[in-house]
Coordinates of C-alpha atoms in Angstrom, one line a residue:
X216 CA 115.6 126.0 91.7
X217 CA 114.2 124.3 94.8
X218 CA 116.3 121.8 96.7
X219 CA 115.2 118.2 96.8
X220 CA 114.0 118.5 100.4
X221 CA 112.0 121.6 99.6
X222 CA 110.5 120.1 96.5
X223 CA 109.4 116.9 98.3
X224 CA 107.9 118.9 101.2
X225 CA 106.1 121.2 98.9
X226 CA 104.4 118.2 97.3
X227 CA 103.7 116.4 100.5
X228 CA 105.8 113.4 99.8
X229 CA 108.7 113.5 102.2
X230 CA 106.4 114.1 105.1
X231 CA 104.3 111.1 104.2
X232 CA 107.4 108.9 103.7
X233 CA 108.9 110.0 107.0
X234 CA 105.6 109.5 108.9
X235 CA 104.9 106.0 107.6
X236 CA 108.5 104.7 107.3
X237 CA 109.3 101.6 105.3
X238 CA 109.1 98.0 106.2
X239 CA 110.1 95.7 103.3
X240 CA 107.8 92.9 104.0
X241 CA 105.1 91.1 102.0
X242 CA 103.3 89.5 104.9
X243 CA 103.0 89.7 108.7
X244 CA 106.5 88.5 109.6
X245 CA 107.6 91.1 112.2
X246 CA 111.0 89.4 112.5
X247 CA 111.8 89.6 108.8
X248 CA 115.5 89.8 108.0
X249 CA 116.8 93.0 106.4
X250 CA 120.1 92.0 105.0
X251 CA 121.9 94.4 102.8
X252 CA 120.8 94.0 99.2
X253 CA 123.4 93.3 96.6
X254 CA 121.3 92.0 93.7
X255 CA 120.2 93.7 90.5
X256 CA 118.4 97.0 90.9
X257 CA 115.3 97.8 88.9
X258 CA 115.9 101.1 87.1
X259 CA 112.6 102.9 86.6
X260 CA 111.4 106.0 84.6
X261 CA 108.1 107.5 85.7
X262 CA 105.7 108.7 83.0
X263 CA 103.3 111.3 84.2
X264 CA 104.8 113.6 86.9
X265 CA 101.5 114.6 88.6
X266 CA 100.4 114.0 92.2
X267 CA 100.7 110.2 92.2
X268 CA 103.8 110.0 90.1
X269 CA 105.4 112.4 92.6
X270 CA 104.3 110.2 95.5
X271 CA 105.8 107.2 93.9
X272 CA 109.0 109.1 93.2
X273 CA 109.3 110.2 96.8
X274 CA 108.6 106.6 98.1
X275 CA 111.3 105.2 95.8
X276 CA 113.9 107.2 97.5
X277 CA 113.6 104.5 100.3
X278 CA 113.7 101.5 98.0
X279 CA 116.6 99.0 98.2
X280 CA 115.9 97.0 95.0
X281 CA 114.4 99.7 92.8
X282 CA 115.7 103.2 91.7
X283 CA 114.2 106.1 90.0
X284 CA 116.4 107.0 87.1
X285 CA 114.2 108.7 84.5
X286 CA 111.2 110.9 83.9
X287 CA 108.7 111.5 81.1
X288 CA 106.4 114.5 81.0
X289 CA 104.7 116.9 78.7
X290 CA 105.7 119.8 80.9
X291 CA 109.3 120.9 80.5
X292 CA 109.3 122.7 84.0
X293 CA 108.4 119.4 85.7
X294 CA 111.3 117.6 84.0
X295 CA 113.9 120.2 85.0
X296 CA 112.5 120.2 88.6
X297 CA 112.7 116.4 88.8
X298 CA 116.3 116.4 87.4
X299 CA 117.3 118.5 90.4
X300 CA 115.1 117.1 93.0
X301 CA 115.7 113.4 92.3
X302 CA 119.1 113.6 90.7
X303 CA 117.9 112.3 87.3
X304 CA 120.3 112.7 84.4
X305 CA 119.0 114.9 81.6
X306 CA 119.7 112.1 79.1
X307 CA 117.0 110.0 80.9
X308 CA 114.3 112.6 80.6
X309 CA 111.8 112.6 77.7
X310 CA 108.6 114.3 76.6
X311 CA 105.5 112.7 75.1
X312 CA 106.8 113.1 71.6
X313 CA 110.3 111.5 72.3
X314 CA 109.8 108.8 74.9
X315 CA 109.9 106.1 72.2
X316 CA 113.6 106.8 72.2
X317 CA 114.0 105.0 75.5
X318 CA 114.6 101.9 73.4
X319 CA 118.1 103.2 72.9
X320 CA 118.6 103.9 76.6
X321 CA 120.2 100.9 78.4
X322 CA 120.0 102.7 81.7
X323 CA 116.2 102.3 81.9
X324 CA 114.6 98.9 82.7
X325 CA 110.9 99.8 83.1
X326 CA 108.5 102.7 82.7
X327 CA 105.8 103.3 85.4
X328 CA 102.8 104.9 83.7
X329 CA 100.9 107.2 86.2
X330 CA 99.1 109.3 83.6
X331 CA 95.3 109.6 83.4
X332 CA 93.5 106.3 82.6
X333 CA 92.6 107.2 79.1
X334 CA 96.3 107.4 78.1
X335 CA 97.5 104.1 79.6
X336 CA 96.7 101.9 76.6
X337 CA 98.7 103.8 73.9
X338 CA 101.5 104.6 76.2
X339 CA 101.9 101.0 77.4
X340 CA 102.0 99.8 73.8
X341 CA 104.7 102.3 72.9
X342 CA 106.8 101.4 76.0
X343 CA 106.5 97.7 75.2
X344 CA 107.5 98.3 71.6
X345 CA 110.6 100.1 73.0
X346 CA 111.5 96.9 74.8
X347 CA 111.0 98.1 78.3
X348 CA 108.9 96.5 81.1
X349 CA 105.6 98.2 81.7
X350 CA 104.3 99.2 85.1
X351 CA 100.9 100.8 84.9
X352 CA 98.6 102.4 87.4
X353 CA 95.1 101.0 88.0
X354 CA 92.7 100.8 86.4
X355 CA 95.0 99.5 83.7
X356 CA 92.9 100.7 80.8
X357 CA 89.4 102.0 80.0
X358 CA 87.9 98.6 79.3
X359 CA 88.8 94.9 79.0
X360 CA 89.4 95.1 75.3
X361 CA 92.1 97.7 75.8
X362 CA 93.6 95.8 78.7
X363 CA 93.9 92.6 76.8
X364 CA 95.6 94.5 73.9
X365 CA 98.2 95.7 76.5
X366 CA 98.8 92.2 77.8
X367 CA 99.1 90.9 74.2
X368 CA 101.5 93.7 73.2
X369 CA 103.8 93.1 76.2
X370 CA 103.8 89.3 75.5
X371 CA 104.7 89.9 71.9
X372 CA 107.5 92.3 72.9
X373 CA 108.9 89.9 75.5
X374 CA 108.5 92.3 78.3
X375 CA 106.5 92.1 81.6
X376 CA 103.4 94.0 82.5
X377 CA 102.8 94.8 86.1
X378 CA 100.0 96.9 87.7
X379 CA 100.2 99.2 90.7
X380 CA 98.1 97.0 93.1
X381 CA 99.9 98.4 96.1
X382 CA 97.5 96.7 98.6
X383 CA 98.6 93.3 97.4
X384 CA 101.8 93.9 99.5
X385 CA 100.2 95.6 102.5
X386 CA 100.8 93.6 105.7
X387 CA 97.3 94.0 107.4
X388 CA 95.6 93.0 104.1
X389 CA 97.9 90.0 103.7
X390 CA 97.3 88.9 107.3
X391 CA 93.5 88.7 106.7
X392 CA 94.2 86.8 103.4
X393 CA 96.4 84.4 105.4
X394 CA 93.7 83.9 108.0
X395 CA 91.1 83.3 105.3
X396 CA 93.3 80.8 103.5
X397 CA 93.9 79.0 106.8
X398 CA 90.2 78.6 107.3
X399 CA 90.1 80.8 110.4
X400 CA 86.9 82.6 109.2
X401 CA 85.3 79.4 108.1
X402 CA 83.1 79.5 105.0
X403 CA 83.1 83.0 103.6
X404 CA 79.6 84.4 103.4
X405 CA 79.8 88.2 102.7
X406 CA 82.1 91.0 101.7
X407 CA 81.5 94.7 101.9
X408 CA 83.7 97.4 100.3
X409 CA 83.0 101.1 100.8
X410 CA 85.1 103.6 98.9
X411 CA 84.3 107.3 98.6
X412 CA 85.2 110.9 99.1
X413 CA 83.9 114.3 98.0
X414 CA 85.7 115.3 94.9
X415 CA 86.8 118.9 94.4
X416 CA 87.8 120.8 91.3
X417 CA 85.1 120.1 88.6
X418 CA 87.7 120.7 85.8
X419 CA 90.1 118.0 86.9
X420 CA 90.8 115.0 84.6
X421 CA 89.0 112.5 86.9
X422 CA 85.7 114.2 85.9
X423 CA 86.6 114.0 82.2
X424 CA 85.0 111.0 80.5
X425 CA 87.7 110.8 77.8
X426 CA 90.6 110.8 80.2
X427 CA 89.0 108.9 83.2
X428 CA 86.8 106.5 81.3
X429 CA 84.0 107.1 83.9
X430 CA 83.8 108.5 87.3
X431 CA 84.2 107.2 90.9
X432 CA 84.1 103.6 89.8
X433 CA 87.2 104.0 87.6
X434 CA 89.0 105.8 90.4
X435 CA 88.3 104.4 93.8
X436 CA 85.7 101.7 92.9
X437 CA 88.5 99.6 91.6
X438 CA 89.6 99.0 95.2
X439 CA 86.3 97.4 96.2
X440 CA 86.3 95.4 93.0
X441 CA 89.7 94.0 93.4
X442 CA 89.3 93.8 97.2
X443 CA 86.2 91.6 96.9
X444 CA 88.3 89.1 94.9
X445 CA 91.3 88.8 97.1
X446 CA 89.3 89.0 100.4
X447 CA 86.9 86.2 99.4
X448 CA 89.4 84.3 97.4
X449 CA 86.9 83.8 94.6
X450 CA 86.0 85.3 91.3
X451 CA 82.5 86.8 90.9
X452 CA 80.1 85.1 88.6
X453 CA 77.4 87.7 88.4
X454 CA 77.0 91.4 89.0
X455 CA 74.1 93.9 89.6
X456 CA 74.5 97.6 89.9
X457 CA 72.7 100.9 90.4
X458 CA 73.8 104.5 89.8
X459 CA 72.8 107.6 91.7
X460 CA 73.5 111.1 90.4
X461 CA 72.6 114.1 92.5
X462 CA 74.7 116.7 90.5
X463 CA 74.4 116.2 86.7
X464 CA 76.2 119.5 86.1
X465 CA 79.4 118.4 87.9
X466 CA 79.0 114.7 86.9
X467 CA 78.2 114.9 83.3
X468 CA 77.0 112.1 81.0
X469 CA 79.3 109.1 81.4
X470 CA 80.9 110.3 84.6
X471 CA 79.4 108.4 87.5
X472 CA 79.0 110.1 90.9
X473 CA 77.9 107.1 92.9
X474 CA 77.5 103.4 92.0
X475 CA 76.4 100.6 94.2
X476 CA 77.2 97.2 92.9
X477 CA 76.7 93.6 94.1
X478 CA 78.5 90.4 93.3
X479 CA 77.7 86.7 93.6
X480 CA 80.4 84.1 93.9
X481 CA 80.5 80.3 93.1
X482 CA 80.4 79.3 96.8
X483 CA 77.2 81.3 97.4
X484 CA 79.0 84.2 99.1
X485 CA 77.9 87.7 98.1
X486 CA 79.4 91.2 98.1
X487 CA 77.9 94.6 98.4
X488 CA 80.0 97.6 97.4
X489 CA 79.8 101.3 96.8
X490 CA 82.0 103.9 95.1
X491 CA 81.2 107.6 95.3
X492 CA 82.6 111.0 94.7
X493 CA 80.0 112.7 97.0
X494 CA 80.7 111.3 100.5
X495 CA 83.7 111.4 102.7
X496 CA 84.7 108.9 105.4
X497 CA 84.2 105.8 103.2
X498 CA 87.3 103.6 103.2
X499 CA 86.2 100.3 104.7
X500 CA 86.3 96.6 104.0
X501 CA 84.4 94.0 106.0
X502 CA 84.6 90.2 105.5
X503 CA 82.2 87.8 107.3
X504 CA 82.5 84.1 107.6
X505 CA 80.7 81.3 109.5
X506 CA 83.4 81.3 112.2
X507 CA 84.5 84.9 112.3
X508 CA 85.0 88.3 110.7
X509 CA 87.5 90.9 109.7
X510 CA 87.3 94.6 109.3
X511 CA 89.7 97.2 107.8
X512 CA 89.2 100.9 108.3
X513 CA 91.0 102.7 106.6
X514 CA 91.3 99.8 104.2
X515 CA 93.0 101.2 101.0
X516 CA 94.3 104.7 101.8
X517 CA 97.9 105.6 101.7
X518 CA 98.2 104.7 105.4
X519 CA 98.4 103.8 108.0
X520 CA 96.0 100.9 107.4
X521 CA 94.1 99.6 110.4
X522 CA 92.4 96.3 110.9
X523 CA 90.8 94.0 113.4
X524 CA 89.2 90.6 113.4
X525 CA 87.1 88.6 115.8
X526 CA 90.4 87.6 117.4
X527 CA 91.4 91.2 118.1
X528 CA 93.3 94.2 116.7
X529 CA 95.9 93.6 114.0
X530 CA 99.4 94.8 114.7
X531 CA 101.2 94.2 111.4
X532 CA 103.9 96.6 110.4
X533 CA 103.0 100.0 108.9
X534 CA 104.6 100.4 105.4
X535 CA 105.0 103.0 102.7
X536 CA 103.0 101.1 100.1
X537 CA 104.8 102.4 97.0
X538 CA 108.2 101.6 98.5
X539 CA 107.3 98.0 99.3
X540 CA 105.5 97.7 95.9
X541 CA 108.5 98.8 93.9
X542 CA 111.0 96.6 95.7
X543 CA 108.5 93.7 95.2
X544 CA 108.3 94.5 91.5
X545 CA 112.1 94.2 91.3
X546 CA 111.9 90.7 92.8
X547 CA 109.2 89.7 90.4
X548 CA 110.9 91.0 87.3
X549 CA 114.5 89.9 88.1
X550 CA 114.1 87.0 90.5
X551 CA 110.8 85.3 89.4
X552 CA 109.2 86.0 92.8
X553 CA 105.5 85.1 93.1
X554 CA 103.5 87.7 95.0
X555 CA 100.8 86.5 97.4
X556 CA 98.2 88.1 95.2
X557 CA 98.8 88.5 91.4
X558 CA 99.8 92.0 90.1
X559 CA 100.2 91.2 86.4
X560 CA 98.2 92.3 83.4
X561 CA 95.9 89.3 83.5
X562 CA 94.8 90.2 87.0
X563 CA 94.0 93.7 85.8
X564 CA 92.0 92.5 82.8
X565 CA 89.7 90.6 85.2
X566 CA 89.0 93.8 87.1
X567 CA 88.3 95.5 83.8
X568 CA 85.9 92.8 82.7
X569 CA 84.0 93.4 86.0
X570 CA 84.0 97.2 85.4
X571 CA 82.5 96.6 81.9
X572 CA 79.9 94.4 83.5
X573 CA 79.0 96.9 86.2
X574 CA 78.5 99.7 83.6
X575 CA 76.4 97.3 81.6
X576 CA 74.3 96.4 84.6
X577 CA 73.7 100.1 85.4
X578 CA 72.7 100.7 81.8
X579 CA 70.3 97.7 81.5
X580 CA 69.1 97.3 85.0
X581 CA 69.7 93.6 84.7
X582 CA 72.0 91.0 86.3
X583 CA 75.0 90.4 84.2
X584 CA 76.8 87.1 84.2
X585 CA 80.6 87.0 84.5
X586 CA 83.2 84.5 83.3
X587 CA 86.7 85.6 84.3
X588 CA 88.4 82.3 83.6

């Protein structure tokens, strides 16, 4: 069996973690204090041991307030590998038929669901029923109806529901948000979000309507959707959208290749965004105001994030996003911390309402009104 180091390197996690390092900050305070932590540690089991689950697991090795203690998978070999590589006790490992038994395991506080989108809803409901906090990757569900059911189930069970909005803790992002709140850009006029790459294997789950819920919009388009909201500081009130499909064999019915979508905001600001599975080199946010502008490129990748404004280059700390996120989640769950941008289920339902509206706008060719209150 591989050693932990070999396992991490094989999956590309330790190299990423070592390259990016960790800076446990939520904003741009380069002089933040890093006193030894002696508070309660969030004990997490990861459900779904694929590429992203493995990235989170690797990043959590550097957390101070959160610890990986469990694993849930439908693949027995992955469970045994993780036991060895991440020092996970066998008693904290479950498969998809037995994970409801975590209700009897006092060593697990929360389950982080990193499975395909189409599985999130049922798994979240089961985890909540087991009395564990739910952490779910984005998009949280296939549609707003499912998302609201997840919120309701967690509320009924008395557990918290958090969503993996890692950019909500990224220092360059938070510096632009700080500048916008301080009025340094003046009245916000326009946002642009470009998210895309050329997707490979046509048999992967991201191109499966049942598992993904769509195509590029459900995968990377969520970044532009959510980014338009935290960058402008407003909620959109209408959406228009258009779909382009050049390869109907690879991108079957219900799986979008490219969608362009536009938002209008109460202040009169607008947004123009694109998500695509057929173009590389698209990871850019641009915010324009009456007094100045901000640009991020890369804007949402795993790092390092780069940004500049009309005042010059941003020099905020580089972080390992998932490490900072998981430590922040511990503060939210145990200490009642309030993040600069919400990361709860209600925040995710708003994004899902927008996704529903975008698909409706594509289908009808009409402007769709939004009410996210």
